Each structure stands twice: as structure tokens, then as C-alpha cells.
PDB file of C-alpha atoms in Angstrom:
ATOM      1  CA  MET A 337      14.511  53.693  -2.269  1.00 43.00           C
ATOM      2  CA  SER A 338      13.073  50.318  -1.999  1.00 45.00           C
ATOM      3  CA  TRP A 339      14.321  47.212  -3.643  1.00 48.00           C
ATOM      4  CA  THR A 340      12.874  44.480  -5.551  1.00 47.00           C
ATOM      5  CA  PRO A 341      13.816  41.285  -6.972  1.00 54.00           C
ATOM      6  CA  ARG A 342      13.052  41.257 -11.091  1.00 50.00           C
ATOM      7  CA  SER A 343      10.039  39.896 -12.000  1.00 45.00           C
ATOM      8  CA  TYR A 344       9.793  35.961 -11.950  1.00 46.00           C
ATOM      9  CA  ARG A 345       8.807  34.605 -15.222  1.00 47.00           C
ATOM     10  CA  HIS A 346       6.685  31.202 -14.675  1.00 48.00           C
ATOM     11  CA  PRO A 347       8.230  28.952 -17.455  1.00 46.00           C
ATOM     12  CA  GLY A 348       4.744  28.142 -18.533  1.00 45.00           C
ATOM     13  CA  SER A 349       3.157  24.937 -19.604  1.00 44.00           C
ATOM     14  CA  MET A 350       5.877  22.065 -19.820  1.00 48.00           C
ATOM     15  CA  THR A 351       6.342  19.739 -23.248  1.00 50.00           C
ATOM     16  CA  PRO A 352       4.816  16.497 -22.282  1.00 51.00           C
ATOM     17  CA  LEU A 353       7.853  13.831 -21.558  1.00 54.00           C
ATOM     18  CA  HIS A 354       6.658  10.759 -22.908  1.00 55.00           C
ATOM     19  CA  HIS A 355       6.842   9.196 -26.297  1.00 53.00           C
ATOM     20  CA  THR A 356       6.344   5.889 -27.530  1.00 53.00           C
ATOM     21  CA  PRO A 357       8.140   3.711 -30.043  1.00 50.00           C
ATOM     22  CA  ARG A 358       5.044   4.404 -32.416  1.00 57.00           C
ATOM     23  CA  ASP A 359       5.704   7.956 -32.144  1.00 56.00           C
ATOM     24  CA  HIS A 360       9.373   7.482 -33.605  1.00 56.00           C
ATOM     25  CA  PRO A 361       9.276   4.504 -35.990  1.00 62.00           C
ATOM     26  CA  HIS A 362      12.818   4.523 -36.515  1.00 71.00           C
ATOM     27  CA  MET A 363      13.886   4.454 -33.158  1.00 78.00           C
ATOM     28  CA  THR A 364      14.313   1.648 -30.335  1.00 85.00           C
ATOM     29  CA  SER A 365      12.511   1.798 -27.044  1.00 84.00           C
ATOM     30  CA  PHE A 366      15.820   2.608 -25.340  1.00 84.00           C
ATOM     31  CA  GLU A 367      16.423   5.507 -27.879  1.00 87.00           C
ATOM     32  CA  VAL A 368      13.027   7.292 -26.945  1.00 89.00           C
ATOM     33  CA  LYS A 369      13.505   6.772 -23.250  1.00 89.00           C
ATOM     34  CA  MET A 370      17.162   8.256 -23.968  1.00 91.00           C
ATOM     35  CA  MET A 371      15.330  11.260 -25.733  1.00 93.00           C
ATOM     36  CA  GLU A 372      12.696  11.667 -23.187  1.00 93.00           C
ATOM     37  CA  LEU A 373      15.799  12.177 -20.307  1.00 93.00           C
ATOM     38  CA  GLU A 374      17.747  14.751 -22.546  1.00 95.00           C
ATOM     39  CA  ARG A 375      14.596  16.597 -22.719  1.00 95.00           C
ATOM     40  CA  LEU A 376      13.886  15.956 -18.944  1.00 96.00           C
ATOM     41  CA  LYS A 377      17.639  17.324 -18.521  1.00 96.00           C
ATOM     42  CA  LYS A 378      16.934  20.378 -20.767  1.00 96.00           C
ATOM     43  CA  GLU A 379      13.966  21.447 -18.205  1.00 97.00           C
ATOM     44  CA  ILE A 380      16.267  20.739 -14.870  1.00 97.00           C
ATOM     45  CA  SER A 381      18.689  23.318 -16.584  1.00 97.00           C
ATOM     46  CA  ARG A 382      16.627  25.849 -17.413  1.00 97.00           C
ATOM     47  CA  HIS A 383      14.840  25.456 -13.975  1.00 97.00           C
ATOM     48  CA  MET A 384      18.320  25.402 -12.419  1.00 97.00           C
ATOM     49  CA  CYS A 385      19.387  29.049 -14.742  1.00 96.00           C
ATOM     50  CA  ARG A 386      16.172  30.375 -12.542  1.00 97.00           C
ATOM     51  CA  LEU A 387      17.546  29.508  -9.101  1.00 97.00           C
ATOM     52  CA  ASN A 388      20.595  30.767  -9.952  1.00 96.00           C
ATOM     53  CA  SER A 389      19.324  33.879 -11.004  1.00 97.00           C
ATOM     54  CA  VAL A 390      17.665  34.612  -8.156  1.00 97.00           C
ATOM     55  CA  ARG A 391      20.384  33.805  -5.645  1.00 95.00           C
ATOM     56  CA  ILE A 392      22.605  36.061  -7.649  1.00 95.00           C
ATOM     57  CA  GLN A 393      19.922  38.806  -7.008  1.00 97.00           C
ATOM     58  CA  TYR A 394      19.588  37.911  -3.337  1.00 96.00           C
ATOM     59  CA  THR A 395      23.635  37.983  -2.753  1.00 94.00           C
ATOM     60  CA  ASP A 396      23.608  41.718  -4.418  1.00 95.00           C
ATOM     61  CA  TRP A 397      20.697  42.686  -2.134  1.00 96.00           C
ATOM     62  CA  PHE A 398      22.480  41.034   0.851  1.00 94.00           C
ATOM     63  CA  GLU A 399      25.483  43.095   0.169  1.00 93.00           C
ATOM     64  CA  LYS A 400      23.678  46.392  -0.161  1.00 94.00           C
ATOM     65  CA  ARG A 401      20.640  46.291   1.961  1.00 94.00           C
ATOM     66  CA  ARG A 402      20.954  43.970   4.779  1.00 94.00           C
ATOM     67  CA  GLN A 403      21.832  46.468   7.433  1.00 94.00           C
ATOM     68  CA  SER A 404      19.057  48.647   6.744  1.00 94.00           C
ATOM     69  CA  PHE A 405      16.660  45.665   6.682  1.00 95.00           C
ATOM     70  CA  ILE A 406      18.311  44.409  10.170  1.00 95.00           C
ATOM     71  CA  ASP A 407      17.761  47.919  11.239  1.00 94.00           C
ATOM     72  CA  SER A 408      13.934  48.013  10.351  1.00 95.00           C
ATOM     73  CA  ILE A 409      13.402  45.098  12.419  1.00 94.00           C
ATOM     74  CA  LYS A 410      15.073  46.186  15.172  1.00 93.00           C
ATOM     75  CA  LEU A 411      13.408  49.712  15.313  1.00 93.00           C
ATOM     76  CA  LEU A 412      10.130  47.934  14.980  1.00 93.00           C
ATOM     77  CA  GLN A 413      10.678  45.854  18.147  1.00 92.00           C
ATOM     78  CA  ILE A 414      11.873  48.834  20.235  1.00 92.00           C
ATOM     79  CA  THR A 415       9.195  50.751  19.313  1.00 91.00           C
ATOM     80  CA  TYR A 416       6.141  48.572  19.152  1.00 91.00           C
ATOM     81  CA  PRO A 417       7.071  45.820  21.563  1.00 90.00           C
ATOM     82  CA  GLU A 418       3.713  44.811  22.647  1.00 89.00           C
ATOM     83  CA  VAL A 419       2.530  43.800  18.973  1.00 87.00           C
ATOM     84  CA  VAL A 420       5.782  43.077  17.019  1.00 87.00           C
ATOM     85  CA  PRO A 421       7.075  39.497  17.946  1.00 83.00           C
ATOM     86  CA  PRO A 422      10.662  39.356  19.432  1.00 86.00           C
ATOM     87  CA  GLN A 423      11.418  36.424  17.435  1.00 86.00           C
ATOM     88  CA  HIS A 424      12.169  36.273  14.223  1.00 88.00           C
ATOM     89  CA  ASN A 425      12.946  32.122  13.198  1.00 92.00           C
ATOM     90  CA  THR A 426      10.469  31.006  10.904  1.00 94.00           C
ATOM     91  CA  VAL A 427       8.557  32.517   8.158  1.00 94.00           C
ATOM     92  CA  ALA A 428       5.290  32.729   9.771  1.00 94.00           C
ATOM     93  CA  LEU A 429       6.597  34.784  12.433  1.00 94.00           C
ATOM     94  CA  PHE A 430       8.533  37.173   9.850  1.00 94.00           C
ATOM     95  CA  ARG A 431       5.405  37.345   7.805  1.00 94.00           C
ATOM     96  CA  ARG A 432       3.500  38.067  11.008  1.00 92.00           C
ATOM     97  CA  MET A 433       5.992  41.103  11.579  1.00 93.00           C
ATOM     98  CA  TYR A 434       5.843  42.244   8.084  1.00 94.00           C
ATOM     99  CA  GLU A 435       1.527  42.541   8.136  1.00 93.00           C
ATOM    100  CA  THR A 436       2.262  44.234  11.737  1.00 92.00           C
ATOM    101  CA  ALA A 437       4.075  46.794  10.059  1.00 93.00           C
ATOM    102  CA  GLN A 438       1.757  47.167   7.227  1.00 93.00           C
ATOM    103  CA  VAL A 439      -0.795  48.174   9.305  1.00 92.00           C
ATOM    104  CA  LEU A 440       0.839  50.292  12.067  1.00 89.00           C
ATOM    105  CA  PRO A 441      -0.145  53.975  11.933  1.00 87.00           C
ATOM    106  CA  LYS A 442       2.419  56.742  10.041  1.00 87.00           C
ATOM    107  CA  ARG A 443       3.650  59.176  12.649  1.00 87.00           C
ATOM    108  CA  GLY A 444       6.475  60.953  10.296  1.00 87.00           C
ATOM    109  CA  LEU A 445       9.033  58.415  12.255  1.00 87.00           C
ATOM    110  CA  PRO A 446      12.102  56.531  10.519  1.00 88.00           C
ATOM    111  CA  VAL A 447       9.950  53.147  11.897  1.00 90.00           C
ATOM    112  CA  ASP A 448       7.099  54.458   9.348  1.00 90.00           C
ATOM    113  CA  ARG A 449       9.601  52.782   6.183  1.00 91.00           C
ATOM    114  CA  SER A 450       9.861  49.487   8.395  1.00 93.00           C
ATOM    115  CA  ALA A 451       7.391  47.974   6.216  1.00 94.00           C
ATOM    116  CA  GLU A 452       9.185  48.759   3.023  1.00 94.00           C
ATOM    117  CA  ARG A 453      12.375  47.458   4.285  1.00 95.00           C
ATOM    118  CA  LEU A 454      10.791  43.943   5.082  1.00 96.00           C
ATOM    119  CA  ALA A 455       8.865  43.902   1.894  1.00 96.00           C
ATOM    120  CA  GLU A 456      12.033  43.233   0.048  1.00 96.00           C
ATOM    121  CA  LEU A 457      12.877  39.905   1.826  1.00 96.00           C
ATOM    122  CA  GLU A 458       9.000  38.956   1.394  1.00 96.00           C
ATOM    123  CA  HIS A 459       9.405  39.365  -2.321  1.00 97.00           C
ATOM    124  CA  PHE A 460      12.200  36.745  -2.112  1.00 97.00           C
ATOM    125  CA  ILE A 461      10.291  34.486  -0.174  1.00 96.00           C
ATOM    126  CA  ASP A 462       7.399  34.880  -2.645  1.00 96.00           C
ATOM    127  CA  ALA A 463       9.839  34.066  -5.478  1.00 96.00           C
ATOM    128  CA  VAL A 464      11.264  31.120  -4.314  1.00 97.00           C
ATOM    129  CA  GLY A 465       7.658  29.749  -3.059  1.00 95.00           C
ATOM    130  CA  GLY A 466       6.809  30.315  -7.251  1.00 96.00           C
ATOM    131  CA  LEU A 467      10.463  28.244  -8.155  1.00 97.00           C
ATOM    132  CA  LYS A 468       9.336  25.559  -5.402  1.00 97.00           C
ATOM    133  CA  LYS A 469       6.086  24.985  -7.471  1.00 96.00           C
ATOM    134  CA  ASP A 470       8.125  24.502 -10.530  1.00 96.00           C
ATOM    135  CA  HIS A 471      10.522  22.479  -8.895  1.00 96.00           C
ATOM    136  CA  ASP A 472       7.965  20.393  -7.763  1.00 97.00           C
ATOM    137  CA  LEU A 473       6.430  19.628 -10.977  1.00 96.00           C
ATOM    138  CA  LEU A 474       9.862  18.439 -12.095  1.00 96.00           C
ATOM    139  CA  TYR A 475      10.580  16.115  -9.023  1.00 97.00           C
ATOM    140  CA  GLU A 476       7.186  14.611 -10.307  1.00 97.00           C
ATOM    141  CA  LYS A 477       8.445  14.470 -13.814  1.00 96.00           C
ATOM    142  CA  ILE A 478      11.784  12.888 -12.550  1.00 95.00           C
ATOM    143  CA  CYS A 479       9.885   9.811 -10.693  1.00 95.00           C
ATOM    144  CA  THR A 480       7.301   9.257 -13.519  1.00 94.00           C
ATOM    145  CA  TYR A 481      10.469   9.172 -15.703  1.00 92.00           C
ATOM    146  CA  CYS A 482      12.403   6.784 -13.133  1.00 91.00           C
ATOM    147  CA  CYS A 483       9.181   4.581 -13.095  1.00 90.00           C
ATOM    148  CA  SER A 484       9.035   4.212 -16.588  1.00 88.00           C
ATOM    149  CA  ILE A 485      12.357   2.535 -17.018  1.00 86.00           C
ATOM    150  CA  THR A 486      14.169  -0.563 -15.950  1.00 82.00           C
ATOM    151  CA  LEU A 487      17.590   0.275 -15.075  1.00 81.00           C
ATOM    152  CA  LEU A 488      19.508   3.508 -14.446  1.00 85.00           C
ATOM    153  CA  ARG A 489      23.719   3.716 -14.371  1.00 84.00           C
ATOM    154  CA  ASP A 490      23.182   4.553 -10.526  1.00 87.00           C
ATOM    155  CA  PRO A 491      20.052   3.313  -9.354  1.00 81.00           C
ATOM    156  CA  TYR A 492      20.966   4.966  -5.700  1.00 89.00           C
ATOM    157  CA  LEU A 493      21.184   8.542  -7.145  1.00 92.00           C
ATOM    158  CA  LYS A 494      17.189   8.526  -7.348  1.00 93.00           C
ATOM    159  CA  ASP A 495      17.279   8.104  -3.602  1.00 95.00           C
ATOM    160  CA  THR A 496      19.555  10.897  -3.356  1.00 96.00           C
ATOM    161  CA  ILE A 497      17.042  13.287  -4.942  1.00 96.00           C
ATOM    162  CA  ASP A 498      14.400  11.888  -2.970  1.00 97.00           C
ATOM    163  CA  ASP A 499      16.368  12.861   0.323  1.00 97.00           C
ATOM    164  CA  TYR A 500      16.712  16.689  -1.340  1.00 97.00           C
ATOM    165  CA  GLN A 501      13.395  16.925  -2.226  1.00 97.00           C
ATOM    166  CA  LYS A 502      12.036  15.832   1.458  1.00 97.00           C
ATOM    167  CA  THR A 503      14.517  18.403   2.498  1.00 95.00           C
ATOM    168  CA  LEU A 504      13.151  21.081   0.794  1.00 96.00           C
ATOM    169  CA  ASN A 505       9.632  20.185   1.488  1.00 97.00           C
ATOM    170  CA  ILE A 506      10.392  20.440   5.384  1.00 96.00           C
ATOM    171  CA  ALA A 507      12.224  23.936   4.615  1.00 95.00           C
ATOM    172  CA  PHE A 508       9.314  25.442   3.103  1.00 96.00           C
ATOM    173  CA  GLN A 509       7.094  24.832   5.715  1.00 94.00           C
ATOM    174  CA  GLU A 510       5.981  28.039   7.401  1.00 91.00           C
ATOM    175  CA  ASP A 511       7.254  26.911  10.932  1.00 94.00           C
ATOM    176  CA  PHE A 512      10.556  26.195   9.472  1.00 95.00           C
ATOM    177  CA  ASP A 513      13.014  27.006  12.175  1.00 94.00           C
ATOM    178  CA  PHE A 514      15.471  28.930  10.686  1.00 87.00           C
ATOM    179  CA  ASP A 515      17.872  28.422  13.476  1.00 82.00           C
ATOM    180  CA  GLN A 516      18.625  24.875  11.621  1.00 79.00           C
ATOM    181  CA  VAL A 517      20.510  26.496   8.727  1.00 81.00           C
ATOM    182  CA  HIS A 518      24.072  25.687   8.890  1.00 73.00           C
ATOM    183  CA  ASN A 519      25.334  26.392   5.658  1.00 64.00           C
ATOM    184  CA  GLU A 520      28.912  27.804   6.213  1.00 62.00           C
ATOM    185  CA  LYS A 521      30.481  26.275   3.646  1.00 71.00           C
ATOM    186  CA  ASP A 522      27.926  27.090   0.423  1.00 72.00           C
ATOM    187  CA  ASN A 523      26.898  30.220   1.637  1.00 77.00           C
ATOM    188  CA  LEU A 524      29.459  32.028   3.658  1.00 76.00           C
ATOM    189  CA  PHE A 525      28.514  35.410   2.630  1.00 81.00           C
ATOM    190  CA  THR A 526      25.618  35.015   5.061  1.00 81.00           C
ATOM    191  CA  TYR A 527      28.065  35.213   7.935  1.00 81.00           C
ATOM    192  CA  LYS A 528      28.983  38.842   7.153  1.00 84.00           C
ATOM    193  CA  LEU A 529      26.974  40.103  10.139  1.00 84.00           C
ATOM    194  CA  ALA A 530      27.985  42.499  12.893  1.00 83.00           C
ATOM    195  CA  GLN A 531      28.354  40.334  16.345  1.00 84.00           C
ATOM    196  CA  GLN A 532      24.906  42.229  17.711  1.00 87.00           C
ATOM    197  CA  ASP A 533      23.270  41.050  14.543  1.00 89.00           C
ATOM    198  CA  HIS A 534      23.878  37.025  14.853  1.00 87.00           C
ATOM    199  CA  THR A 535      20.450  36.449  15.620  1.00 88.00           C
ATOM    200  CA  PHE A 536      19.460  37.851  12.146  1.00 91.00           C
ATOM    201  CA  HIS A 537      21.771  35.173  10.456  1.00 89.00           C
ATOM    202  CA  GLY A 538      18.677  32.195   9.977  1.00 90.00           C
ATOM    203  CA  LEU A 539      16.389  34.635   8.462  1.00 93.00           C
ATOM    204  CA  LEU A 540      18.877  35.993   6.010  1.00 93.00           C
ATOM    205  CA  ALA A 541      20.332  32.511   5.429  1.00 91.00           C
ATOM    206  CA  TYR A 542      16.994  31.054   4.418  1.00 94.00           C
ATOM    207  CA  VAL A 543      16.608  31.889   0.937  1.00 95.00           C
ATOM    208  CA  PRO A 544      20.081  30.942  -0.288  1.00 93.00           C
ATOM    209  CA  TYR A 545      19.951  27.719   1.814  1.00 93.00           C
ATOM    210  CA  VAL A 546      16.833  26.619   0.109  1.00 95.00           C
ATOM    211  CA  LEU A 547      18.315  27.879  -3.287  1.00 95.00           C
ATOM    212  CA  LYS A 548      21.556  25.810  -2.585  1.00 94.00           C
ATOM    213  CA  VAL A 549      19.219  22.544  -1.956  1.00 95.00           C
ATOM    214  CA  ALA A 550      17.171  23.035  -4.906  1.00 97.00           C
ATOM    215  CA  VAL A 551      20.212  23.616  -7.220  1.00 97.00           C
ATOM    216  CA  ASP A 552      21.877  20.649  -5.963  1.00 96.00           C
ATOM    217  CA  MET A 553      18.982  18.626  -6.549  1.00 97.00           C
ATOM    218  CA  CYS A 554      18.986  19.751 -10.148  1.00 97.00           C
ATOM    219  CA  TYR A 555      22.312  18.926 -10.499  1.00 96.00           C
ATOM    220  CA  TRP A 556      22.289  15.336  -9.275  1.00 96.00           C
ATOM    221  CA  SER A 557      18.982  14.967 -11.383  1.00 95.00           C
ATOM    222  CA  CYS A 558      21.298  15.889 -14.601  1.00 95.00           C
ATOM    223  CA  GLN A 559      23.474  13.102 -13.270  1.00 93.00           C
ATOM    224  CA  LEU A 560      20.615  10.512 -14.276  1.00 92.00           C
ATOM    225  CA  TYR A 561      21.804   7.919 -17.136  1.00 91.00           C
ATOM    226  CA  LEU A 562      19.620   5.394 -18.473  1.00 84.00           C
ATOM    227  CA  GLU A 563      21.539   2.113 -18.528  1.00 81.00           C
ATOM    228  CA  LYS A 564      21.057  -0.831 -21.388  1.00 74.00           C
ATOM    229  CA  GLU A 565      20.138  -4.201 -20.161  1.00 63.00           C
TER     230      GLU A 565
END
């Protein structure tokens, strides 16, 4: 039986962030900006919930399906060494392997189900890709908001948020090397692999890695506070 993550629901169009004192005649400019910040934080919190939901689903998949997934890749590489790439350390290489598995002839052998197994991880990669688009929109709103005010309580916090966004942008490049992923503390469960399967760690740790970076960025974004001059 194949396994796929629950359907990803796009949050839809986002509420405009900026207001002016004219929109709220009984509020000061500072109060208006405080209201905007609280609204932005609510959007970030909802996004963080979606990230955590996918992480929970992935953890469940990893615990139940990782071995059949790994075995399918091994079977593909053994059966079709001339067309299946031996490496699987980037999204581009994994997708090439998946696309190859989809078009291989069906001969009534166990390897015929490999495409179905690989599709399970492909669905997760697609899901985090969709969340990344929402994440980028939120980051733009954070930047716009920070440019519209004069003083944050912690002015260096925006630099931290920028660094997380840069890390995410690099990780979402199709040639990003999974072997760069080392997150023992945050995603210890991804190390539950047999010794002979350690080469698959980067591939299987990729999705929780990008989710953790995104969640951390959301957390620090929610720590933004406006300071009165």
C-alpha cells in the first residue's frame, strides 16, 4: 500500500498588513504598527503550525516506511545500474532516479514497485516546496514591516531572520548536497538507519532539516517587538 502525506492546503490570499492612522482615527501611529505586528505574528504562527504538521507526518512515514524506501532504491540500482544514478545526494539526482523508475518496463518483478515507493518522498519534497512559497511571502512581509518602522526592541533579530532565509534558499536549490545536512540534535530520529544504509541519511534527513530551519525562522520572527522612540 502506498503512503502519501495529507493534502497540503494553501492558506489563500493573505490579509493586507499595512494600515494608517486614518484607518483607525482613535489609534496612534505606534498603536497601528503594534496592531500590524500582531497580525503578522498570527500569520507566522499559522504557517509554523503547517510546517509542524508536515514534520509530524514525515516522522510517522520515516518510522514506518524508511526501510522499504531504501530497499527500493537499492533494488533499482542493482537491477538497472546503467540508467539509475548511483548517487542520491541532491534533489535533482533523486528526481532523476524517480523519473527513471516511472518509465522502466514492468516485468512482474519486485523492482516494478520502486516508483511507487520513491513517490512517497517526492510528495514530501513537493509539500515543503509549496510551504516554501508561502514562507517566502511571509518573509517579504516581515522585511516590508521592518522597513516601515524606526526601532525594534532587538534590532539584530532581523539579521538572524535574514540568515535563516538565506539558509533555506540554499537548501531549496536542486543541486544542494544532502551530505551537508548535520542536525543530530534537532532530528535525531533520522539517524535510525542500519550501518549499511548510512549513505541514505542525507536524503532522508533533508525534509526534516528544511522544516526545522523554517520553524526556527518563524520562532524568531515571532520574537520581534516594536520599541517606542
